[in-house]
CSV table of C-alpha atoms in Angstrom, one decimal:
chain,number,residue,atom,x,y,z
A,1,UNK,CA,-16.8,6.1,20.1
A,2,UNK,CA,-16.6,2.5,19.5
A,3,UNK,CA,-18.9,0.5,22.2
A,4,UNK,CA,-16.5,-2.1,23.8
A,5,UNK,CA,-17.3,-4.1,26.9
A,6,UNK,CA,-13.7,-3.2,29.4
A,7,UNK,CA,-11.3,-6.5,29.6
A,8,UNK,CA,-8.6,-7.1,31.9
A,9,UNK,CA,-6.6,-9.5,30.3
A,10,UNK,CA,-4.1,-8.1,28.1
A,11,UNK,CA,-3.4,-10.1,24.9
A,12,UNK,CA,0.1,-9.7,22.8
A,13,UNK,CA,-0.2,-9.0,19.2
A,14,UNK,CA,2.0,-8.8,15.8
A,15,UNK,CA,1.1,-7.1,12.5
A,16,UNK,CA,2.4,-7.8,9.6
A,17,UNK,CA,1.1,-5.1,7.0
A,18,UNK,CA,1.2,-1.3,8.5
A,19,UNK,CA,0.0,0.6,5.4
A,20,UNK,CA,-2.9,3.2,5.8
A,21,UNK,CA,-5.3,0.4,6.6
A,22,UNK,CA,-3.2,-1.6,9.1
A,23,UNK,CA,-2.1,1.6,10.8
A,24,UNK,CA,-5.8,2.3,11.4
A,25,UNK,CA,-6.9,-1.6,12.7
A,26,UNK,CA,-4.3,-1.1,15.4
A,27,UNK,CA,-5.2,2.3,16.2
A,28,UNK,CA,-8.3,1.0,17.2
A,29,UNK,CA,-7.3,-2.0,18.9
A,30,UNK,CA,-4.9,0.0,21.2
A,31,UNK,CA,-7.6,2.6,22.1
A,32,UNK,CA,-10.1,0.2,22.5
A,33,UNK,CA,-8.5,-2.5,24.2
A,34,UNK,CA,-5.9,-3.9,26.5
A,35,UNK,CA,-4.2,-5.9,23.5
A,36,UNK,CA,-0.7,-4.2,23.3
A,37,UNK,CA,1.6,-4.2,19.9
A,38,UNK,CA,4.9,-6.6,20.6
A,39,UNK,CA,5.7,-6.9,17.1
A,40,UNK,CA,5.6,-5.4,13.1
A,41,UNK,CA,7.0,-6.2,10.0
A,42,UNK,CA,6.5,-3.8,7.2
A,43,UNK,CA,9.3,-4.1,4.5
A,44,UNK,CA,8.4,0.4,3.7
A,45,UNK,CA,10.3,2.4,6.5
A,46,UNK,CA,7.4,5.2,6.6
A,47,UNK,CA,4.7,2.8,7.0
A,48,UNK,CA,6.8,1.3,10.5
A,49,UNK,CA,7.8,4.6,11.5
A,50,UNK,CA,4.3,5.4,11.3
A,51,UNK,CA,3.0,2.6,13.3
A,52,UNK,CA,5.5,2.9,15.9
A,53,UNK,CA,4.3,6.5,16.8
A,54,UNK,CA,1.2,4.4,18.3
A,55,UNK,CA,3.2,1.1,19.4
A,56,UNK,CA,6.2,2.5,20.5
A,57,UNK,CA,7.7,-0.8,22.5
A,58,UNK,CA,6.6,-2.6,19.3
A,59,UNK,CA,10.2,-4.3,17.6
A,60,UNK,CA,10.6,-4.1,14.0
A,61,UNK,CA,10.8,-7.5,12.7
A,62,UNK,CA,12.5,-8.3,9.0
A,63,UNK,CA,10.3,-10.4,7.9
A,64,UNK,CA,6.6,-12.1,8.2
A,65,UNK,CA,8.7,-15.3,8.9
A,66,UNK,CA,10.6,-13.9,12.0
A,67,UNK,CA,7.2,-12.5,12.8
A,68,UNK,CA,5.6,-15.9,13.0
A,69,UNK,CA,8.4,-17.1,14.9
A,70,UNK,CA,8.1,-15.0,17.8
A,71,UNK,CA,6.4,-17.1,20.6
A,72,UNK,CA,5.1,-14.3,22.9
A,73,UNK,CA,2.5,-13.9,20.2
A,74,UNK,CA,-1.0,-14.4,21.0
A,75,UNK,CA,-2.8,-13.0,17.4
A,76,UNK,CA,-1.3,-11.6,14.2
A,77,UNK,CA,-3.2,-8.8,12.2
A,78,UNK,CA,-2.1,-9.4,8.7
A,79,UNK,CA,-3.2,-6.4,6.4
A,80,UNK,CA,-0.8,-6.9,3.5
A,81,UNK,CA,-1.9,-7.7,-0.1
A,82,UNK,CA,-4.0,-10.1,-1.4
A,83,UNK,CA,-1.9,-12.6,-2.9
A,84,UNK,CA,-0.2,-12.8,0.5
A,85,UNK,CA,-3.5,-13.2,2.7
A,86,UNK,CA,-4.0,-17.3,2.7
A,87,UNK,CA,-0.4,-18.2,2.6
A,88,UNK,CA,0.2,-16.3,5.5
A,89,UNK,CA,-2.3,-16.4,7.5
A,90,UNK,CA,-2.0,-20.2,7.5
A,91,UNK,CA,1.3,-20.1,8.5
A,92,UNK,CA,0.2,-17.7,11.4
A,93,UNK,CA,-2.6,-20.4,12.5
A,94,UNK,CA,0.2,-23.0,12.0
A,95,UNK,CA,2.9,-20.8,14.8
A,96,UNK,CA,0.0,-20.8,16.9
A,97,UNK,CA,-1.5,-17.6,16.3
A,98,UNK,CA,-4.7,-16.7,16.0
A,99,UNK,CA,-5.5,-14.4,13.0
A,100,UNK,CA,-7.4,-11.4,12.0
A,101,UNK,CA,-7.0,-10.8,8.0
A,102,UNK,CA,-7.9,-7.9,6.0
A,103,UNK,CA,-10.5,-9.6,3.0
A,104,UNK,CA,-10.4,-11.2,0.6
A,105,UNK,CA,-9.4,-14.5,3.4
A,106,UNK,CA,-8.5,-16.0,-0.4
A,107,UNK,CA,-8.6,-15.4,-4.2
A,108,UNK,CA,-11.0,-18.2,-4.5
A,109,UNK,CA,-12.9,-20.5,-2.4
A,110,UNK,CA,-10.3,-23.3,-2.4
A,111,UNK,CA,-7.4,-20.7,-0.6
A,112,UNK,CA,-10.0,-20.1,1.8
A,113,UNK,CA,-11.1,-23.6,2.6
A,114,UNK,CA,-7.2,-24.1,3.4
A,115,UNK,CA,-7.0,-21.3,6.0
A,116,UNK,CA,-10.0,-23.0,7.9
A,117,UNK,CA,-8.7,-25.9,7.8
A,118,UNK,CA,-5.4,-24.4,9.2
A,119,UNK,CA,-7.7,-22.9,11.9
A,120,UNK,CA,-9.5,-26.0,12.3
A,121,UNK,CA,-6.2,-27.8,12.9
A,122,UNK,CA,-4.9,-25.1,14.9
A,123,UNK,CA,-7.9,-24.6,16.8
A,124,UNK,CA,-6.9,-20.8,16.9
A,125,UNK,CA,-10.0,-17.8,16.4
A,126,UNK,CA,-10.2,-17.0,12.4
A,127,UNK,CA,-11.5,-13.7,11.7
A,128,UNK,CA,-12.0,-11.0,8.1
A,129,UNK,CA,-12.3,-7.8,8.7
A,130,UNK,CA,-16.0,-7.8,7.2
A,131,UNK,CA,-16.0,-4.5,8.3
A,132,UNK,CA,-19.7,-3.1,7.0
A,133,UNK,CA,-20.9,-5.6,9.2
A,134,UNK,CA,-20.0,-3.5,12.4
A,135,UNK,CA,-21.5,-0.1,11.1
A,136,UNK,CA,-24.1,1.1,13.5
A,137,UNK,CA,-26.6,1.6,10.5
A,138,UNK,CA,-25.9,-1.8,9.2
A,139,UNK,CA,-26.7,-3.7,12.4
A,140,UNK,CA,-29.5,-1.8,12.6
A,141,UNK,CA,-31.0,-3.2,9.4
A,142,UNK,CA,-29.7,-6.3,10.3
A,143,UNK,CA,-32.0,-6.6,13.6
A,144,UNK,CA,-35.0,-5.2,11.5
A,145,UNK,CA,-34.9,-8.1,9.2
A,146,UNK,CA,-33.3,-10.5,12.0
A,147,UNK,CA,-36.8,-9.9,14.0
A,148,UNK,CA,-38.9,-10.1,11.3
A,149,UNK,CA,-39.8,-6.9,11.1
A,150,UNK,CA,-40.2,-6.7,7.2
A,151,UNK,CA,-41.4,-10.0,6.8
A,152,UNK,CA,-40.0,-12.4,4.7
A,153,UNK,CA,-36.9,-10.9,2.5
A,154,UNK,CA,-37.5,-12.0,-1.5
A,155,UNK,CA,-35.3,-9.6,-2.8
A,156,UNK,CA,-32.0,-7.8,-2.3
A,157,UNK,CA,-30.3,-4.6,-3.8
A,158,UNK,CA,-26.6,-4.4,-3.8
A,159,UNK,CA,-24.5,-1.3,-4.8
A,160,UNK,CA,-20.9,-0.1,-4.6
A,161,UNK,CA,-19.6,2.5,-7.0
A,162,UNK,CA,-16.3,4.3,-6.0
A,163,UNK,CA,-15.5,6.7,-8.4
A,164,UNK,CA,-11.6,6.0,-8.0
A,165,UNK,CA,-10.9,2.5,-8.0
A,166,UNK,CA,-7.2,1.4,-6.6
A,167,UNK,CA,-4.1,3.0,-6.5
A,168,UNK,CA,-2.1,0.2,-6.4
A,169,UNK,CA,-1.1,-1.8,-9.3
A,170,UNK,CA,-1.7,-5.4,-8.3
A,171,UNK,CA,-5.2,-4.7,-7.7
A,172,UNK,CA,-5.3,-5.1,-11.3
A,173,UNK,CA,-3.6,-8.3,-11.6
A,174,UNK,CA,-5.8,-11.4,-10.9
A,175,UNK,CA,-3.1,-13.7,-10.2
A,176,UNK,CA,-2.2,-11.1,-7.3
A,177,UNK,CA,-5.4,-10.0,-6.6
A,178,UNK,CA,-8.1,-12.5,-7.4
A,179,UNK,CA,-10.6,-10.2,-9.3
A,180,UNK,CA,-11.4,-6.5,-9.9
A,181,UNK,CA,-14.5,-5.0,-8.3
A,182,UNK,CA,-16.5,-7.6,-7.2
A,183,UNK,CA,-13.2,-9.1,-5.2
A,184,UNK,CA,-12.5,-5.8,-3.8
A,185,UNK,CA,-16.0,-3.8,-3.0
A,186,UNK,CA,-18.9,-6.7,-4.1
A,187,UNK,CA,-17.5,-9.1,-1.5
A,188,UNK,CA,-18.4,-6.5,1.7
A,189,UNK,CA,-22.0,-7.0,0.0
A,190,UNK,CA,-22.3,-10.0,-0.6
A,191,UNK,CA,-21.5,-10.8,2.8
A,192,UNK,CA,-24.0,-8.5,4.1
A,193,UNK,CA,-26.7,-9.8,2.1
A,194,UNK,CA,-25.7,-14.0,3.0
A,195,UNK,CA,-25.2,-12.3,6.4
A,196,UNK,CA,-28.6,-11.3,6.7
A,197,UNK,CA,-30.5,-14.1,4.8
A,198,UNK,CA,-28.6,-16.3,7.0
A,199,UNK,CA,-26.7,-17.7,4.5
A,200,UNK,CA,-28.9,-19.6,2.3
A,201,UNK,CA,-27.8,-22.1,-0.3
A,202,UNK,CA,-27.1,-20.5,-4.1
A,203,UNK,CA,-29.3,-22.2,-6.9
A,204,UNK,CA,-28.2,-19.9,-9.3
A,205,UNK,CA,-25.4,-17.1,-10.0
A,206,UNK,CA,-25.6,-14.9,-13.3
A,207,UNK,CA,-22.7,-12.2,-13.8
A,208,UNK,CA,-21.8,-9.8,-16.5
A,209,UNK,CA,-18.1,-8.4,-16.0
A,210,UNK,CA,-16.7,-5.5,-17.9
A,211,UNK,CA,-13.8,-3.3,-18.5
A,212,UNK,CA,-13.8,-0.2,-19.6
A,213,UNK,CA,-17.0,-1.0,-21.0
A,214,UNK,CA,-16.2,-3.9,-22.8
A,215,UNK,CA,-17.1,-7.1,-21.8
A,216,UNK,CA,-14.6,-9.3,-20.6
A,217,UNK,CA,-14.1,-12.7,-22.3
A,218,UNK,CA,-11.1,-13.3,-20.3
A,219,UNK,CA,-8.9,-12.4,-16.9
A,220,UNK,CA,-5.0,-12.6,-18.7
A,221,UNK,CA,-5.0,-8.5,-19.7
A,222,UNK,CA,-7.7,-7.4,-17.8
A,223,UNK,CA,-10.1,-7.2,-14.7
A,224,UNK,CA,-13.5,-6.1,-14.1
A,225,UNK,CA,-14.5,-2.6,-13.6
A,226,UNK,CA,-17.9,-2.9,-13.4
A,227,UNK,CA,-20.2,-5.8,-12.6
A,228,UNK,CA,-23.6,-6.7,-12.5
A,229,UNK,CA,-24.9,-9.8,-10.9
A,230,UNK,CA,-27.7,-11.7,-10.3
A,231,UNK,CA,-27.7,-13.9,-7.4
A,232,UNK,CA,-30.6,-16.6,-6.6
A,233,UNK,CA,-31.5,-18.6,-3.1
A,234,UNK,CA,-32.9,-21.8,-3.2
A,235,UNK,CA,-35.6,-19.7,-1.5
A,236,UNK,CA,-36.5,-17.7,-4.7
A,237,UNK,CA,-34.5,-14.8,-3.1
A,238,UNK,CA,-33.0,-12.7,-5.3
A,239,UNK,CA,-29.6,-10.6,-5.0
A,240,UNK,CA,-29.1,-7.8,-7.4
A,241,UNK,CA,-25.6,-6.8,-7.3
A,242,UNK,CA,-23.8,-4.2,-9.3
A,243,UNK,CA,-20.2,-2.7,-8.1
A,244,UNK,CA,-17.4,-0.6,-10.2
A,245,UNK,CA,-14.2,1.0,-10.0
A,246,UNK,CA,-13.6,4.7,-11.8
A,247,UNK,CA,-17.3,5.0,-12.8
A,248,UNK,CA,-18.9,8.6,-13.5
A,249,UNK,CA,-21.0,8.1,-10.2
A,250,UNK,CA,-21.4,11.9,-9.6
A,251,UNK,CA,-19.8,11.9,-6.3
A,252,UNK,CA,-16.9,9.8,-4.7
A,253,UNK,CA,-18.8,6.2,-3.7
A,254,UNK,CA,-22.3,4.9,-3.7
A,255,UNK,CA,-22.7,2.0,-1.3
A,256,UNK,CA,-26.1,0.7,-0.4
A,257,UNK,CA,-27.6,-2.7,0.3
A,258,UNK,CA,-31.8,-3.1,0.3
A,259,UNK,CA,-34.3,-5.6,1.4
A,260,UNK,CA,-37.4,-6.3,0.1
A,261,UNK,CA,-40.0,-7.8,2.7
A,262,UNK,CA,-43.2,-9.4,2.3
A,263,UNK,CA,-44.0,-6.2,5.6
A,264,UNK,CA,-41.5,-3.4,4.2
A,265,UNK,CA,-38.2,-2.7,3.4
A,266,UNK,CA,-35.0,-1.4,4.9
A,267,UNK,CA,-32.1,-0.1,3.7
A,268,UNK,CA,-28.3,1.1,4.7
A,269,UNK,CA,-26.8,3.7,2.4
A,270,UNK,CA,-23.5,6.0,2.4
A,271,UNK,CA,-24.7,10.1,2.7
A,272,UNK,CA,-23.6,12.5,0.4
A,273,UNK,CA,-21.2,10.3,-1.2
A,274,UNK,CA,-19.2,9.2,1.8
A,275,UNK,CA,-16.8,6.5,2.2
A,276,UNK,CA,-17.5,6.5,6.3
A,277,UNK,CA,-20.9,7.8,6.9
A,278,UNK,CA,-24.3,5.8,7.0
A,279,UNK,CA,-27.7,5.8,7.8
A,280,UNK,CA,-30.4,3.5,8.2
A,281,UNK,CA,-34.1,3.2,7.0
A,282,UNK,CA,-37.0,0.9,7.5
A,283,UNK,CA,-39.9,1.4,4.7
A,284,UNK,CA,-43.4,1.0,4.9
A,285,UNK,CA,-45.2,1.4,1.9
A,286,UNK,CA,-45.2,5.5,1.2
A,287,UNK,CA,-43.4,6.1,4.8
A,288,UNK,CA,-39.6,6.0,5.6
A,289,UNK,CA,-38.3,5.5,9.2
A,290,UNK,CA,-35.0,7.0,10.0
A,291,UNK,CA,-33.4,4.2,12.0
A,292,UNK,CA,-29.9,5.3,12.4
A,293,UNK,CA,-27.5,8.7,11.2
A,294,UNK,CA,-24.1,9.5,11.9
A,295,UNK,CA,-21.6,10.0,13.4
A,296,UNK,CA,-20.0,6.5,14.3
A,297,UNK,CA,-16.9,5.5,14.2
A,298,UNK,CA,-16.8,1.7,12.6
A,299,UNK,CA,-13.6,1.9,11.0
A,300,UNK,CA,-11.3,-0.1,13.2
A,301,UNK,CA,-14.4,-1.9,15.1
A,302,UNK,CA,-14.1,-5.3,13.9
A,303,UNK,CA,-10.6,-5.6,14.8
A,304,UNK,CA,-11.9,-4.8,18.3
A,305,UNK,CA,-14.3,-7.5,18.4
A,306,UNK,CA,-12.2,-10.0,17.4
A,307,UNK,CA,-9.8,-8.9,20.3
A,308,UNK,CA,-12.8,-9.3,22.5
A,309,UNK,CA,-13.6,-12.2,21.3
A,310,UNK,CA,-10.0,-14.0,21.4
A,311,UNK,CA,-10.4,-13.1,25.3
A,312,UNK,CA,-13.7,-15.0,25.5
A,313,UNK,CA,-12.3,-18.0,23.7
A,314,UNK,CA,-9.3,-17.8,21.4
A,315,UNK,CA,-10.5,-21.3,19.6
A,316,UNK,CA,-11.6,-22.4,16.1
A,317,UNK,CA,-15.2,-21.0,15.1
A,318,UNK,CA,-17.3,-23.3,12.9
A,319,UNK,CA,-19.8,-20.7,12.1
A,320,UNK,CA,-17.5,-17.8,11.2
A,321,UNK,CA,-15.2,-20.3,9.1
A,322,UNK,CA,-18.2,-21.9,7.4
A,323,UNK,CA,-19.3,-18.4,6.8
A,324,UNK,CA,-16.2,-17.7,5.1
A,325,UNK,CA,-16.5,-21.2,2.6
A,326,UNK,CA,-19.4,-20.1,1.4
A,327,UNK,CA,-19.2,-16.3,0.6
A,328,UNK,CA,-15.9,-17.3,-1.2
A,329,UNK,CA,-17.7,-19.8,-3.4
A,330,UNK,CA,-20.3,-17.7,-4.4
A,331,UNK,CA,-17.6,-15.0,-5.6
A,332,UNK,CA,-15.7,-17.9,-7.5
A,333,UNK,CA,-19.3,-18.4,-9.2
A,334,UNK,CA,-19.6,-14.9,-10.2
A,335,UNK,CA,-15.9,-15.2,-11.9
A,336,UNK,CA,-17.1,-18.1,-13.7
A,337,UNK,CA,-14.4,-20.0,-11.7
């Protein structure tokens, strides 16, 4: 079950995007909530006909325009591609809405800067669906390291392998998508790891990008399908990151992120290969503390939370936004950009 605090005020919401992903943000929000659905736009039939099953007094609109337009509106879920993420969600903040958006916010740090500033302007809640960041198992090592209980962190470990990669073509496009690998899987990561650290400045970003092998000299044919990256505080922290698309992994995914303490370690890592299922472990030396196993359902939990938190106070969030700035420009720095 996903752990919500009960709210009374109901909140109206439009989604523009009802793929597999969108479909499953407002299944949670509905079960979870008392947001209801007033309004979708999704240009494929199946994808709305799908979604209405759960929002059944939801209207159909034509476009992400009309969408926008409607007034009744108090948040907009956009889960669409990538290309599409800052444009509209600035003209979401700009109707008045506020916004939860599937990541990447932007394809580079200067799209995202924009959408806070619409925020800003707006003075409507901005939230990513950073959704690692609301596993059980990840919060877990997140208060381990939050209360000092491994000391000081000096290094990180950063892995996402997913033996598939995409299935749709304009992941592979970096005008449409703004990267391969890192954009898609290394940014979860990356924001864990700033997350934790509590977002230090960068002094130094070192990134080897490949396809099929090869390393890439440019982005006009070609994205990255493997990565490895080095990433450095002004702390001395280090953040070893390496992330991939189709790689002969030996199972579906491998998704981990480790810290290194001056007291011990801990550590949140996928089982058996899953995309959905996570433990937790604090280390001490020889001796491993099981901190948290499944089952938990995450999936749809961050949308929840910004529902929750829209309730508290629907308004600009300086933190959150600032948050957003500076994961973005470390990505751009890993692209060379």
């Amino acid at each position: 079950m996903i752990a919500t605090q009960p709210t009374n005020k109901e909140l109206s919401l439009g989604f523009l995007g009802v793929g597999w992903i969108g479909r499953n943000r407002m299944e949670a929000i509905l079960d979870h909530t008392n947001a209801k659905v007033t309004a979708i736009a999704e240009p494929n039939s199946e994808n709305s006909d799908a979604a209405l099953k759960s929002a059944k007094n939801a209207i159909l609109k034509t476009s992400a325009e009309e969408l926008f337009s409607e007034e009744d509106l108090d948040g907009i879920v956009i889960a669409t591609p990538s290309a599409m993420h800052a444009e509209q969600s600035m003209q979401a903040l700009k109707s008045g809405k506020a916004v939860f958006c599937q990541k990447p916010l932007g394809r580079t740090a200067e799209e995202v800067k924009q959408v806070v500033e619409a925020s800003r302007e707006a003075d409507k809640l901005l939230a990513v669906d950073l959704s690692y960041r609301y596993t059980k198992a990840f919060k877990a090592v997140y208060d381990t390291i939050q209360k000092g209980e491994i000391g000081d962190v000096f290094a990180v470990d950063l892995k996402f392998h997913n033996a598939y990669g995409p299935d749709k073509e304009w992941f592979y496009d970096i005008k449409r998508s703004g990267g391969g690998c890192v954009m898609d899987l290394g940014i979860h990561l990356v924001d864990l790891a700033l997350w934790s650290l509590d977002f230090p400045e960068i002094s130094d970003v070192r990134s080897q990008l490949y396809h099929k092998g090869q390393k890439l000299t440019s982005f006009e044919e070609h994205v990255e399908d493997f990565a490895s990256v080095s990433i450095t505080s002004e702390k001395e922290q280090v953040i070893n990151l390496e992330c991939s698309w189709h790689v002969s992994a030996g199972k579906d995914a491998i998704i981990e992120a480790t810290f290194y303490g001056t007291k011990g370690g801990a550590s949140f890592r996928n089982i058996n290969g899953s995309f959905y299922d996570f433990n937790a472990e604090k280390y001490q030396g020889t001796q491993t503390e099981t901190l948290v196993t499944p089952p938990d359902e995450w999936s749809g939990r961050a949308g929840v939370v910004w529902v929750e938190n829209m309730i508290k106070n629907n308004r600009f969030d300086e933190k959150s936004a600032t948050e957003f700035i500076k994961t973005a420009k470390v990505i751009d720095r890993i692209y060379g950009r």
